[in-house]
Coordinates of C-alpha atoms in Angstrom, one line a residue:
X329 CA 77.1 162.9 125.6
X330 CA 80.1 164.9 123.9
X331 CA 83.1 164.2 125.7
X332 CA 85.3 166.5 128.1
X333 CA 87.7 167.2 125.1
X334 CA 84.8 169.0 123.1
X335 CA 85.0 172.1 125.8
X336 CA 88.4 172.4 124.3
X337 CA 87.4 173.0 120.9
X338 CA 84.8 175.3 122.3
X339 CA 82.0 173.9 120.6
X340 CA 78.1 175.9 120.3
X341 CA 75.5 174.6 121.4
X342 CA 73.8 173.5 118.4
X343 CA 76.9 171.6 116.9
X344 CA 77.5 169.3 120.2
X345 CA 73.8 168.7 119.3
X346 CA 74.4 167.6 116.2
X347 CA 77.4 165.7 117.7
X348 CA 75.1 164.0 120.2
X349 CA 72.3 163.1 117.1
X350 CA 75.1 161.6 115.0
X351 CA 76.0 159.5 117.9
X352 CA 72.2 158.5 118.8
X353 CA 71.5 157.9 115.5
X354 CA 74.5 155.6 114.8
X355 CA 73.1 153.3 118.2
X356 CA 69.6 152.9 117.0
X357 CA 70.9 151.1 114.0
X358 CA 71.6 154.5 111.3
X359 CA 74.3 154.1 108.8
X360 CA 73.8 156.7 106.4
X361 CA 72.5 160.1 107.8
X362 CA 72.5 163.8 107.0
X363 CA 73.4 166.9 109.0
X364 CA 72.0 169.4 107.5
X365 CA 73.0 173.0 108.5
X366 CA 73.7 177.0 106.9
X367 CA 76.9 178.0 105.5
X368 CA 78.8 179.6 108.0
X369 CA 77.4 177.2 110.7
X370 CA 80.6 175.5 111.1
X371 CA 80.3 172.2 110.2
X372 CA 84.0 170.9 110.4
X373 CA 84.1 172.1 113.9
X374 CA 81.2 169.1 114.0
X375 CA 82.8 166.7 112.2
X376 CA 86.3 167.1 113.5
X377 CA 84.4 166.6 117.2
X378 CA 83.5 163.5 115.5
X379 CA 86.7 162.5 113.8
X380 CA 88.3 163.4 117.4
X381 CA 86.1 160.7 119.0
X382 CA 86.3 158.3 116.4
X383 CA 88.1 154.8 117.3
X384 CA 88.7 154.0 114.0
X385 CA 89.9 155.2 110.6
X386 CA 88.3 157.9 108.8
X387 CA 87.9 159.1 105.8
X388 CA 86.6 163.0 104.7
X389 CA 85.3 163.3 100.7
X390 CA 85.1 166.5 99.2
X391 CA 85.1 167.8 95.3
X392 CA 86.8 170.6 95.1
X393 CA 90.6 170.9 95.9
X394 CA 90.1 173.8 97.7
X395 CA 87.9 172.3 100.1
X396 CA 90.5 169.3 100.7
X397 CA 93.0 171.4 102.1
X398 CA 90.9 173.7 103.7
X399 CA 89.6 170.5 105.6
X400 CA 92.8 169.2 106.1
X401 CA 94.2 172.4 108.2
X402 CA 90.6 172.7 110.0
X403 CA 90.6 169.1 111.4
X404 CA 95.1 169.2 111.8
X405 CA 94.2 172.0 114.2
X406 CA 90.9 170.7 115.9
X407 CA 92.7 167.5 116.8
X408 CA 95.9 169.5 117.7
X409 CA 94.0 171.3 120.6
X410 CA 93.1 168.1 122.2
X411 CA 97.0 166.7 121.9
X412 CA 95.2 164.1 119.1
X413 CA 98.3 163.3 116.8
X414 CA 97.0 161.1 114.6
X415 CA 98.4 161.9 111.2
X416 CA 96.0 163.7 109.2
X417 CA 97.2 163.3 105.3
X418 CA 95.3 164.2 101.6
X419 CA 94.9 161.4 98.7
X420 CA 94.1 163.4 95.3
X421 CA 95.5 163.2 91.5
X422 CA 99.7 162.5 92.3
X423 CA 99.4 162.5 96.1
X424 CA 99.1 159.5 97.9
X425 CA 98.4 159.1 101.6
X426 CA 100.9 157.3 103.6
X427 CA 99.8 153.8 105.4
X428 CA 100.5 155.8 108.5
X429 CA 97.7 158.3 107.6
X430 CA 94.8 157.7 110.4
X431 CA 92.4 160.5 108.8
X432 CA 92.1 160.6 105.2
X433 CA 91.2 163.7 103.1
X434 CA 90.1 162.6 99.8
X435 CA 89.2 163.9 96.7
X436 CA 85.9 161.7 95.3
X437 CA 86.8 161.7 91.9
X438 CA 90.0 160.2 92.0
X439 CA 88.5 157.4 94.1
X440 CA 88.7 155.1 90.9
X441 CA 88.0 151.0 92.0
X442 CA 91.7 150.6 91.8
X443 CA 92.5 153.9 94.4
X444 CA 89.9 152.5 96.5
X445 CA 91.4 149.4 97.0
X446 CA 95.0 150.7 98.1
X447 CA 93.1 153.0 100.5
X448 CA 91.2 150.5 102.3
X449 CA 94.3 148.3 102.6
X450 CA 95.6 148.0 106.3
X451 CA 93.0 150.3 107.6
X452 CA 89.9 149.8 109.4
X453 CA 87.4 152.5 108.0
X454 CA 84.8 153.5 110.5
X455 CA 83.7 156.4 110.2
X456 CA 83.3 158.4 106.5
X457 CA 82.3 162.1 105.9
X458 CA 80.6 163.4 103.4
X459 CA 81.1 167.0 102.7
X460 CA 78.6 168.4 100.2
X461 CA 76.8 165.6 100.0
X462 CA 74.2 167.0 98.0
X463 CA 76.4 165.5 95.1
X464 CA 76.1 162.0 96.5
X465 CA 73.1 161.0 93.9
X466 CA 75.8 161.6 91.0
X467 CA 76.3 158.1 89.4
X468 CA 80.2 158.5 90.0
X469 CA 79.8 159.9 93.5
X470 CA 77.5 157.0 94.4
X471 CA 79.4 154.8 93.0
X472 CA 82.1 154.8 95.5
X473 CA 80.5 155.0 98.3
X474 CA 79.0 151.6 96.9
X475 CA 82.8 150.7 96.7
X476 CA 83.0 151.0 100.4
X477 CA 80.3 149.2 101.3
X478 CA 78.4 151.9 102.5
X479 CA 74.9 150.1 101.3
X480 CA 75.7 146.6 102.6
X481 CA 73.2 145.6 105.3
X482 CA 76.4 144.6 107.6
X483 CA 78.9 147.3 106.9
X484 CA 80.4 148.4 110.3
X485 CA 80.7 151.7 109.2
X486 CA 78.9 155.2 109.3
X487 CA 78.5 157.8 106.8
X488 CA 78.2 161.7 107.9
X489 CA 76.9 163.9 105.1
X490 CA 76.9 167.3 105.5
X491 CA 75.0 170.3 103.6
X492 CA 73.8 173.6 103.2
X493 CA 71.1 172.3 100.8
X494 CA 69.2 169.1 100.4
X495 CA 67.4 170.1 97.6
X496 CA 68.1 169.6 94.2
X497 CA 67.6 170.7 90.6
X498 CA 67.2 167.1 89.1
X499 CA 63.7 167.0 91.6
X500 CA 65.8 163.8 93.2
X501 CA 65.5 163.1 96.9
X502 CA 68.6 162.6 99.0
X503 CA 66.4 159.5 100.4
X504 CA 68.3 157.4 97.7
X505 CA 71.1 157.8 99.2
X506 CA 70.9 158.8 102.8
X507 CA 68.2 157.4 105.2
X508 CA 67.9 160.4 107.7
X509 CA 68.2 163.7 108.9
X510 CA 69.6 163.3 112.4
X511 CA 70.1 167.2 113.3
X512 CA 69.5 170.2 110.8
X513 CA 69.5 174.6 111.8
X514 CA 67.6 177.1 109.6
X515 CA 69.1 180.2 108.7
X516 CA 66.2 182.2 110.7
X517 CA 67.4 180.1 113.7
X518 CA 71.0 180.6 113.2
X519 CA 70.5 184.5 112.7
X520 CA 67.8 184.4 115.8
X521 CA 70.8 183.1 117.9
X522 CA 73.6 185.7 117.2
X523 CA 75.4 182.9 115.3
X524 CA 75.2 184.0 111.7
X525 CA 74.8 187.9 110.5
X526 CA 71.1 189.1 109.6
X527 CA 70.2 189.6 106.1
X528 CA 69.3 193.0 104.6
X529 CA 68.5 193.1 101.2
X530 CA 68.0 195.8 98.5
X531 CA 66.5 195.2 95.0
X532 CA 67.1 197.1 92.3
X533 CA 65.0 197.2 89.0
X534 CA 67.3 196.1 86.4
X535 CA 64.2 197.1 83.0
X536 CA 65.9 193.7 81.6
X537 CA 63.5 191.7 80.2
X538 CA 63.6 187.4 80.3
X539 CA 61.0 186.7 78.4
X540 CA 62.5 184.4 75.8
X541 CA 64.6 182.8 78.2
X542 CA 64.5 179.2 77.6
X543 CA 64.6 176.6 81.0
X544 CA 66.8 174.3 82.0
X545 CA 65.4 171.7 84.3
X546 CA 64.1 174.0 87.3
X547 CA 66.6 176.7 86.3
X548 CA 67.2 179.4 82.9
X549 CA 69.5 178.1 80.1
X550 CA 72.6 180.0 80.7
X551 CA 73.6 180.3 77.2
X552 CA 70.5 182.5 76.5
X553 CA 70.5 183.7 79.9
X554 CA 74.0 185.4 79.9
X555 CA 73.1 186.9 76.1
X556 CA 69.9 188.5 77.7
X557 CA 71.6 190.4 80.8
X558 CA 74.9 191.0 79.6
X559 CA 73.5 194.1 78.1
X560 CA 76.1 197.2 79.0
X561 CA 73.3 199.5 80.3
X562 CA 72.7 196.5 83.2
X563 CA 76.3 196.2 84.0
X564 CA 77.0 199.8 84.3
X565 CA 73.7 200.1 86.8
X566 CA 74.6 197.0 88.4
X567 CA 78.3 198.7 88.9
X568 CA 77.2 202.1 90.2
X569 CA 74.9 200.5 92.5
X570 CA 77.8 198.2 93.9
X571 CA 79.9 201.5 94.3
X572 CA 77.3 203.6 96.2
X573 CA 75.9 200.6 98.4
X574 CA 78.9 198.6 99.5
X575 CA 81.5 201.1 99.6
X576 CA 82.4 200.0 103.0
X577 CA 81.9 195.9 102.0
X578 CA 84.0 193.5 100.2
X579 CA 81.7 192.1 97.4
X580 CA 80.7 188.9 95.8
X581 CA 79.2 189.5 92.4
X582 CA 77.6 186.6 91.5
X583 CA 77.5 186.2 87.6
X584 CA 76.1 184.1 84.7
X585 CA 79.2 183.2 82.3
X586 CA 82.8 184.2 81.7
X587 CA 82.2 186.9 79.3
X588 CA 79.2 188.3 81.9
X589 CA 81.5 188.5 85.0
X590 CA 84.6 189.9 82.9
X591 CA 82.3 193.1 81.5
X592 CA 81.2 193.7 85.0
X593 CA 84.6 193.4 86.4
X594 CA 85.4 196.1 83.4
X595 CA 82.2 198.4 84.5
X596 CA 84.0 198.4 88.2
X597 CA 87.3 199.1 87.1
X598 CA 85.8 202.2 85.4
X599 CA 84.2 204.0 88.1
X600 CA 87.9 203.2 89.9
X601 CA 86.8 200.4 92.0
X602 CA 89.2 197.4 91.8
X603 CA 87.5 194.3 90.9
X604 CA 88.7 190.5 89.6
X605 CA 87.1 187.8 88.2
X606 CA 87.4 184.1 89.2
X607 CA 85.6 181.3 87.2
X608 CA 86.4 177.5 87.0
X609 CA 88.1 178.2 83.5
X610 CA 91.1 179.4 86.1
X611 CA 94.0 177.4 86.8
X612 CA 93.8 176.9 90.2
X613 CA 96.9 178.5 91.4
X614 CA 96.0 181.7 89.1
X615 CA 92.1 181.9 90.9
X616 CA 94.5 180.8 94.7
X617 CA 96.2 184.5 94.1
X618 CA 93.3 186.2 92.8
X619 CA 91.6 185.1 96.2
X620 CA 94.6 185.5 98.7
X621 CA 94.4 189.7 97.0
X622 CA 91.0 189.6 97.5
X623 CA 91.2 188.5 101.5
X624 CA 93.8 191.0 102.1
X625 CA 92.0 194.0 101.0
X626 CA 93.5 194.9 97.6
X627 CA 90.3 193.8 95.8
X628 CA 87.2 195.2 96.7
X629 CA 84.8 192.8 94.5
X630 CA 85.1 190.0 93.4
X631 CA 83.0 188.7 90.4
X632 CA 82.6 184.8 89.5
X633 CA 81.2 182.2 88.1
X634 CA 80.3 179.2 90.0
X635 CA 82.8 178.4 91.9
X636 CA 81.8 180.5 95.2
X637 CA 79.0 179.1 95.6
X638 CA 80.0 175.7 97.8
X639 CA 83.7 175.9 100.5
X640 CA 84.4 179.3 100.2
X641 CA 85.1 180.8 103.4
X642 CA 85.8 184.5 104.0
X643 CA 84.0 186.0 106.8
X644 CA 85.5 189.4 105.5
X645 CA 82.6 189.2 103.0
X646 CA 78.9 191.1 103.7
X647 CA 77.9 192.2 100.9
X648 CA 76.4 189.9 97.7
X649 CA 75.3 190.9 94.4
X650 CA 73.1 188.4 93.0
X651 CA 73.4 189.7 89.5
X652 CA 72.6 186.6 88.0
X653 CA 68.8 185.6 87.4
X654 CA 68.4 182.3 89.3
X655 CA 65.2 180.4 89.7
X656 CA 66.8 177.9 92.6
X657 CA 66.0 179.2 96.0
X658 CA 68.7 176.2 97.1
X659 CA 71.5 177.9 94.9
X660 CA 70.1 181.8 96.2
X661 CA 70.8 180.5 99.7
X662 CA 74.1 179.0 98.8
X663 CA 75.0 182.2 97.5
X664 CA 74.0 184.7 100.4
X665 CA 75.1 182.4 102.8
X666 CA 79.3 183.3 101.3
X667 CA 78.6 187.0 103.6
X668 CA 76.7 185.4 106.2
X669 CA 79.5 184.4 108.8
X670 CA 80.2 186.5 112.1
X671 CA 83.2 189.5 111.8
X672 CA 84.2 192.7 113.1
X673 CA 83.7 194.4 109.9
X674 CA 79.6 194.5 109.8
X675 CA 76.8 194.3 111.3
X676 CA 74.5 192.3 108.7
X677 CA 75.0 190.8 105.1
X678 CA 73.4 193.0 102.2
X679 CA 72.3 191.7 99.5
X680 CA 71.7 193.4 96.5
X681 CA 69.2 191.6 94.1
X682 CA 69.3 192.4 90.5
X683 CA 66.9 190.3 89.0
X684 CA 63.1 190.2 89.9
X685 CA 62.7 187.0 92.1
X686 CA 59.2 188.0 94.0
X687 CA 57.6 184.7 92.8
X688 CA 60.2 182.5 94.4
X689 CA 59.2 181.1 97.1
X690 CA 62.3 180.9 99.5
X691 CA 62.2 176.9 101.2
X692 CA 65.2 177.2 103.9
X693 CA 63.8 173.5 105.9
X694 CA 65.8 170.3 105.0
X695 CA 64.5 167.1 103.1
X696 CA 65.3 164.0 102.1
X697 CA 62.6 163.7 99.3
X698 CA 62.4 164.7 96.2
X699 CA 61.9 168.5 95.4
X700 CA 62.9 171.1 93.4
X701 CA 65.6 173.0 93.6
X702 CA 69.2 173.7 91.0
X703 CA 73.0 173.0 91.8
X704 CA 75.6 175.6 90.7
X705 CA 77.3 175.1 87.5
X706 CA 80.7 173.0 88.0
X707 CA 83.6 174.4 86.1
X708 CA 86.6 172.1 85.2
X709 CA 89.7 173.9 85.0
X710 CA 90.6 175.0 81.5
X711 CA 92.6 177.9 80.6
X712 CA 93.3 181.5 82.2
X713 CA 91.8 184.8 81.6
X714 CA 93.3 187.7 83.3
X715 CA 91.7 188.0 86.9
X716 CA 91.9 191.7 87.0
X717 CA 90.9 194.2 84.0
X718 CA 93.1 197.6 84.6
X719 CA 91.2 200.8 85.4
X720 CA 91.1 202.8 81.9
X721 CA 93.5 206.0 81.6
X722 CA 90.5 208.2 81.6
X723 CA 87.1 207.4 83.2
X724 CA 85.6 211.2 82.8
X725 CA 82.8 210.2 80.7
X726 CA 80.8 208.6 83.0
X727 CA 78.3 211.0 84.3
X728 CA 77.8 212.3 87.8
X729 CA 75.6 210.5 90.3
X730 CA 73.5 211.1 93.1
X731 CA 72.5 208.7 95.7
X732 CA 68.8 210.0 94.7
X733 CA 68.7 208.7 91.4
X734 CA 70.3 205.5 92.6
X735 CA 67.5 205.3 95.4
X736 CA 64.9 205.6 92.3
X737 CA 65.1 202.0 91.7
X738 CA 65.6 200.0 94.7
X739 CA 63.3 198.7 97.3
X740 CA 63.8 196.7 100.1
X741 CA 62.9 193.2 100.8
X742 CA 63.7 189.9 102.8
X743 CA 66.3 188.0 101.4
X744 CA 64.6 184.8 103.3
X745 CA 61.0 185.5 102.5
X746 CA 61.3 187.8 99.6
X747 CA 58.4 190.0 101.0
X748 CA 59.3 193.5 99.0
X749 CA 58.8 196.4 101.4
X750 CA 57.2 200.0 100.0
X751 CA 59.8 202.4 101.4
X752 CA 62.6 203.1 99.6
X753 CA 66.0 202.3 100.8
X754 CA 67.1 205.1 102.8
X755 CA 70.7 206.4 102.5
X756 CA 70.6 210.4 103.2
X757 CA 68.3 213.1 102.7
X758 CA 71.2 215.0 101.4
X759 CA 72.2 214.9 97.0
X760 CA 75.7 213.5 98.1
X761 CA 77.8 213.8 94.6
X762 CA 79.1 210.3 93.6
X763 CA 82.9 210.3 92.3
X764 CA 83.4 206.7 91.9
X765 CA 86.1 205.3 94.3
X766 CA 87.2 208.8 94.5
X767 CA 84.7 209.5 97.4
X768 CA 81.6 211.6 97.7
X769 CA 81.0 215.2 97.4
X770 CA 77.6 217.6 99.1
X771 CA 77.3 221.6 98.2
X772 CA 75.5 223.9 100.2
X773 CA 74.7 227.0 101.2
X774 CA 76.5 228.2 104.3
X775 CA 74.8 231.2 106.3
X776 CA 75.8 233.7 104.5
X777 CA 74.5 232.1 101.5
X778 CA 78.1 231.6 99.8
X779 CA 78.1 227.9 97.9
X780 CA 80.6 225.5 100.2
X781 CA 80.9 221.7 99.9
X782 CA 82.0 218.6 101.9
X783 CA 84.1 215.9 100.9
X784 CA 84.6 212.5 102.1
X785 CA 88.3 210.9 100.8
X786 CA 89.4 207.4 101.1
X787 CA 91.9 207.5 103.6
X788 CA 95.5 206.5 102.5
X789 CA 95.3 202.8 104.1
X790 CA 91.9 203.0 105.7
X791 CA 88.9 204.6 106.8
X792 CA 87.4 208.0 105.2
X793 CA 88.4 211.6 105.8
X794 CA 85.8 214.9 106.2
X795 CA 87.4 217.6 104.3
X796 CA 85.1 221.0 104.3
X797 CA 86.3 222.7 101.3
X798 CA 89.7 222.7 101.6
X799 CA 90.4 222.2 105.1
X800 CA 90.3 218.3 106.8
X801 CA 88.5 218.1 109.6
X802 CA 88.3 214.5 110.6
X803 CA 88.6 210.8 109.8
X804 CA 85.5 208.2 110.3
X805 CA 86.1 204.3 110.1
X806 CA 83.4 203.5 107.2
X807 CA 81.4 205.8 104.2
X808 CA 78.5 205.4 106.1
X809 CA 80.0 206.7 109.1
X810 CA 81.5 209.9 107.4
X811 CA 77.8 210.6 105.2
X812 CA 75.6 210.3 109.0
X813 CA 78.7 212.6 110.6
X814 CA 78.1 215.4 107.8
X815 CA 74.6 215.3 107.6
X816 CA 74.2 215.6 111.6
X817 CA 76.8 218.5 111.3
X818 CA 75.7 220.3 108.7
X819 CA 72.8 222.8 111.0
X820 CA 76.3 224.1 112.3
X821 CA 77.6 225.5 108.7
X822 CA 74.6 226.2 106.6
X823 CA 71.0 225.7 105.5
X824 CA 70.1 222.7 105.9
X825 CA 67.3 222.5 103.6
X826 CA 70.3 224.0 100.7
X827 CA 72.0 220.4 100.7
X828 CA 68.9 218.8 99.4
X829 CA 68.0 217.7 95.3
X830 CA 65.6 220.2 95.4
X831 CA 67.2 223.3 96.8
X832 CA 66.1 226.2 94.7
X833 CA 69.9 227.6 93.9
X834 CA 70.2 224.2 92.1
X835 CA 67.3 224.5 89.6
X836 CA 68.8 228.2 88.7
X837 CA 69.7 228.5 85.3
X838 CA 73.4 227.9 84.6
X839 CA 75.9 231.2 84.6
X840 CA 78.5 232.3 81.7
X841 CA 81.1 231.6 83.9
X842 CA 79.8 228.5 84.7
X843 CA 79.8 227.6 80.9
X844 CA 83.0 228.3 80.0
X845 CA 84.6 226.1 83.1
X846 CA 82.3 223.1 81.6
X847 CA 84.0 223.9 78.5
X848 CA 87.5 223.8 79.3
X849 CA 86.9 219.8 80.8
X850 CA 88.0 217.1 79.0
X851 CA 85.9 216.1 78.0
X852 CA 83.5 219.3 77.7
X853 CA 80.5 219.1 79.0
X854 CA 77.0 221.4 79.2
X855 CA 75.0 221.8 81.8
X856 CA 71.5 223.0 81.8
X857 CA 71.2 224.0 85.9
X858 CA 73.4 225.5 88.4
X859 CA 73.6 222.2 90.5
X860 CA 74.1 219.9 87.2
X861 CA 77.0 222.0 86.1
X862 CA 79.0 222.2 90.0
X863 CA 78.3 218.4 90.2
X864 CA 79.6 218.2 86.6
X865 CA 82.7 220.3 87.5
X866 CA 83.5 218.7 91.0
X867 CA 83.6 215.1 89.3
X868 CA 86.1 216.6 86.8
X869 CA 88.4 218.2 89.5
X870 CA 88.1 215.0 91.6
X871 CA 89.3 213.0 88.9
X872 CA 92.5 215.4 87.9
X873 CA 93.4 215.0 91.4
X874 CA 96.6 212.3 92.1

């Protein structure tokens, strides 16, 4: 059984479970075992239970650098809470553990035969963890856990792997390495139990054709991939529909290649939403910043390239964008799972698919054996591109939106399953006006037929704010919030039926008056309709406004 201490770290159920099968397994003779478990389902909690009931050394490997010291802080303040003081300390490139250091955090890479050496002298390892250990069947990450012994029939020690995915790309089996699965959670079990968000996914139909698209082991070849998608007419739909369907979400934009994410981040920035890039090209302290901006609120999206996709953890995040084409339902999951954790700030994760993925069949159950499945791209640091493209001096060009013809091309579907579902996606019955960042806009006829309009504002730090033509009326904490407040008011002002895409005033042909005012815009514009020319000339005054 878990020990008394574990109630202080306030362990779930499921992860004293996994405590408990790590224990039981090491007893009936297990060296080398697997927990397998979800993104978001806390699995340094778990292993800094274990690292807290461990009697000898330990050492944690990870790849990236973020992960190390994300680690290091996670099990500092797990072991804090039960007055453990054992030094916890990081050994990577120029720093060096000191011999005092009970708990190592260690970067596998630099675990070179010499390092490995100094690290094992004066310590007794006994227990190692393996975070990510998907990588473990990598000829370098293998060999040094060979370097610790970790396959000699009498080592005394245990090694922990942990994953969100046991399946990979390469078709090998972690059963080279590992020799069970002691305790593993689905997602459907995790969402089931209140521990994760649910998924709700939308796809959108993209017209961009693969065909052509040469394979990489179970995966496309991104060279040929990123020249097929990153077409501008895909990144400006893919950027409209991020703007209209996560207004009140912080975004991860999945991408294919630098070039891909940096025209997206472009398409954002035009329609006024504030977007970065981050990519493995980055030095680290330049993506660090870009990251720290993005968790604080002042980026709205970010879009990368595959570096996201393992140790990121932001439970801010609920919305994704898979804009990148992927044929690995182990890297799909890996990528959902980054909006997956529990927060204040929404109810589910929405995921919005971009690429037709209705043949994939989704496997979400662990394995040690062979199977397919492909890793992210890994990124070596290289040099920087700028993280943030600036908004243009003048976006007027782009043309007004409704959420109708956004709703034109999406469906909805299961993100787990990928069971598409016939109705569309519905946002309002109401043609709400699109002005980018700038807020939405809805005409109608009040009752004595005279043309009035709502609009919602971004507040000045937060929330939205109900303005009915030029008066404010209130403030709603989210988009969504504001568009179901108007819609349920509107009886009270005017026609209903008047706010809809196919009210009759909007199909009536467009006035002299009307003309000259689309004239005077700059740009000037022409309208055939009534409802295209006010939609024309409220995105023009919305954009003139400070």
């Amino acid at each position: 059984m878990v020990e008394r201490g574990a109630e202080t770290m306030r362990l779930r159920p499921y992860q004293i479970e996994a405590v408990e099968a790590v224990i039981a397994a090491r007893r009936r003779g297990v060296r080398r075992m697997v927990v397998a478990l979800p993104t978001g389902a806390g699995k340094t909690v778990i292993f800094s239970e274990l690292i807290r009931q461990a009697k000898r050394d330990v050492l944690v490997l990870a790849h990236r650098d973020e992960l190390l010291a994300q680690a290091k802080a996670k099990i500092e303040a797990a072991l804090r809470r039960c007055e453990d003081t054992r030094r916890v300390e990081i050994e990577r490139g120029q720093t060096r553990a000191s011999s005092s250091a009970r708990v190592l955090v260690a970067s596998i890479r630099s675990l070179h035969e010499g390092r490995i050496g100094r690290v094992l002298a004066r310590r007794e390892l006994g227990l190692v963890i393996y975070d990510e250990c998907h990588h473990a069947l990598a000829d370098g990450n293998r060999a040094v856990l060979e370097r610790l012994g970790a396959f000699e029939p009498d080592w005394p020690g245990t090694l922990v792997g942990f994953t969100a995915t046991t399946r990979r790309g390469d078709g090998r089996g972690l059963g080279e390495v590992f020799e069970e699965i002691v305790a593993e959670r689905t997602l459907e079990q995790m969402i089931a139990d209140g521990y994760l968000r649910p998924l709700r996914g939308i796809r959108i139909e993209t017209k961009v054709s693969l065909e052509g698209v040469p394979l990489r082991a179970d995966d496309f070849e991104l060279d040929a991939l990123e020249q097929a998608v990153d077409v501008e007419t895909r990144n400006q739909l893919v950027a409209r529909s991020i703007t209209e369907l996560c207004r009140d979400r912080r975004t991860i934009a999945f991408c294919v290649g630098v070039r891909h994410a940096e025209h997206l981040c472009a398409a954002l920035n035009r329609l006024g939403v504030r977007a970065a890039i981050v990519h493995g090209e980055m030095p680290k302290a330049a993506r660090e910043r870009t990251l720290a901006r993005f968790r604080d609120g002042f980026f709205r999206v970010i879009t990368n390239v595959g570096v996201l996709t393992e140790g990121f953890d932001d439970p801010g995040v609920s919305c994704v964008a898979m804009v990148r084409p992927v044929r690995s339902e182990s890297l799909y999951l890996q990528c959902v799972g980054r909006g997956m954790r529990l927060h204040p700030s929404a109810r589910d994760c929405l995921v919005l698919d971009f690429v037709d993925l209705s043949s994939l069949e989704i496997i979400t159950t662990a394995t040690l054996e062979a199977g397919k499945g492909a890793p992210p791209p890994e990124r070596e640091a290289k040099g920087e591109r700028p993280a943030f493209l600036p908004l243009p001096e003048d976006d007027r060009d782009e043309a007004p939106a409704t959420l109708d013809e956004i709703i034109e091309r999406l469906c909805e579907f299961d993100p787990l399953t990928m069971a598409q579902r016939s109705e569309a996606a519905a946002i309002s019955i109401n043609a709400w006006l699109s002005l980018g960042a700038r807020g939405m806009m809805l005409h109608f006829l009040d009752h004595d037929a005279q043309l009035r309009q709502f609009e919602l504002r971004p507040g000045p730090r937060s929330g939205v704010e109900i303005w009915l033509d030029d008066r404010r009326l209130t403030r709603c904490p989210t988009m969504a919030d504001a568009i179901e407040a108007v819609d349920y008011e509107l009886p009270k002002h005017g026609e209903p039926g008047s706010a809809r895409a196919e009210a009759d005033w909007r199909q009536h042909p467009i006035t002299a008056p009307l003309e000259r005012a689309l004239a005077e815009l700059r740009p000037p514009r022409r309208a055939q309709t009534v409802g295209d020319a006010i939609a024309h000339l409220a995105l023009g005054l919305a954009l003139e406004r400070p």
